């Protein structure tokens, strides 16, 4: 009887175990993921691996979230391919994969707004995960601003400015975790209103705080902007960011700003313990390498493989062996958006140099390509394959040899220089700008406005989209040698690949 009594008392003690007022939850963070599959020859990245990591952690602790700090609909090679309906995929592959991964929360990055509104809305409607948009709204006309929305079966659901998650652990501790977001306006579109990201973040925090235990940020901003948000909201213990493409975990006062590497080469795993008595959070952050040892989620891997087969078949229509190593670089080739659209980069110069050699022995004075054609938004390092060049220049297109007056050439170059920060900025070969004398030079000599120059440029530039006055019939263009379908010059990517193989 004594033994039974002790057992009963023990069971009662366990059953009546008090809430310790402390709860741990996990946040798995990725950001800036443009490729659904592994990169670096399959060595790193891959969303099927991220899915496996998330599933493993969630089995360990049900209070686990998978969040995305934005940038995934564009750019990628697959996004530029066309489906059976004749329309480009424009991130459709990413939505399908992310749906299968069961993301808990996703913020907009600046590259989501690369899409035209029609395509952007299609992607929203296809998504099954939760979006958040604190400082961005849909602009219907010059006056009306409304929340972005997801439409399914004729029913529209607004994307909220804030989100709250309810967590409960095994001993009964319950907490509410609120999130706000913020998106950089680095490539503004007419259909997007960006608001005041700092004031919007403060307003969101003030809305969340009375009804939550802790408030966190999920942003897509520059580190400088994230830091300012953090300083204005010192009680937010961590901001899960993006945009920079390089991992970081940087303290700002008592808070943290965290970013993982682009293309899911890493994921941050944050174990956050909130103490309801002290109202404080303790954070243990681990940068997890996503590689061949991570393992894959079978369901997600199947979807990824389907899309990679579509890509593979399309690439092989253009080049025989897209995965062959064509060049090994000892220095990173800079394809990041901001430098490409504002300064001369080594990758931009390499592309322009390749263009200058596409017409054999013909004398070429100079060459240029608009920075907006370069869509990699990261650096190329080590072994480079044909696939990498397609990632750099996903839209392809041909190049032409154009004879133009020095007057028009100088005008074109000056227009590109003054449009630094946009896709109209030109990456060039055999051209320099003399800042001191405010002169453009070709081959080291000042441009002669009366001389005719032989210039290589892309088909796209001659359409006048980036530089309005640069069209095939523009005054100052004397002759255009257009590429033919069978020519190397019919695809700028083939031109770059051939040049790299020759180095």
PDB file of C-alpha atoms in Angstrom, residues 11-12 16 29 34 51 66 68 97 133 209 399 444 446 456:
ATOM      1  CA  UNK A  11       1.930  10.623 -10.801  1.00  0.00           C
ATOM      2  CA  UNK A  12      -0.051  13.477  -9.309  1.00  0.00           C
ATOM      3  CA  UNK A  16       0.215  18.820 -11.878  1.00  0.00           C
ATOM      4  CA  UNK A  29      15.568  31.521 -41.826  1.00  0.00           C
ATOM      5  CA  UNK A  34      16.801  32.228 -56.768  1.00  0.00           C
ATOM      6  CA  UNK A  51      12.831  21.302 -46.402  1.00  0.00           C
ATOM      7  CA  UNK A  66      10.195  28.367 -41.603  1.00  0.00           C
ATOM      8  CA  UNK A  68      11.757  33.618 -46.001  1.00  0.00           C
ATOM      9  CA  UNK A  97       8.382  24.275 -54.443  1.00  0.00           C
ATOM     10  CA  UNK A 133       3.567  43.179 -46.151  1.00  0.00           C
ATOM     11  CA  UNK A 209       2.900  44.797 -28.675  1.00  0.00           C
ATOM     12  CA  UNK A 399      24.220  41.188 -80.574  1.00  0.00           C
ATOM     13  CA  UNK A 444      42.253  56.036 -75.124  1.00  0.00           C
ATOM     14  CA  UNK A 446      38.603  61.466 -77.072  1.00  0.00           C
ATOM     15  CA  UNK A 456      28.835  46.060 -80.768  1.00  0.00           C
TER      16      UNK A 456
END
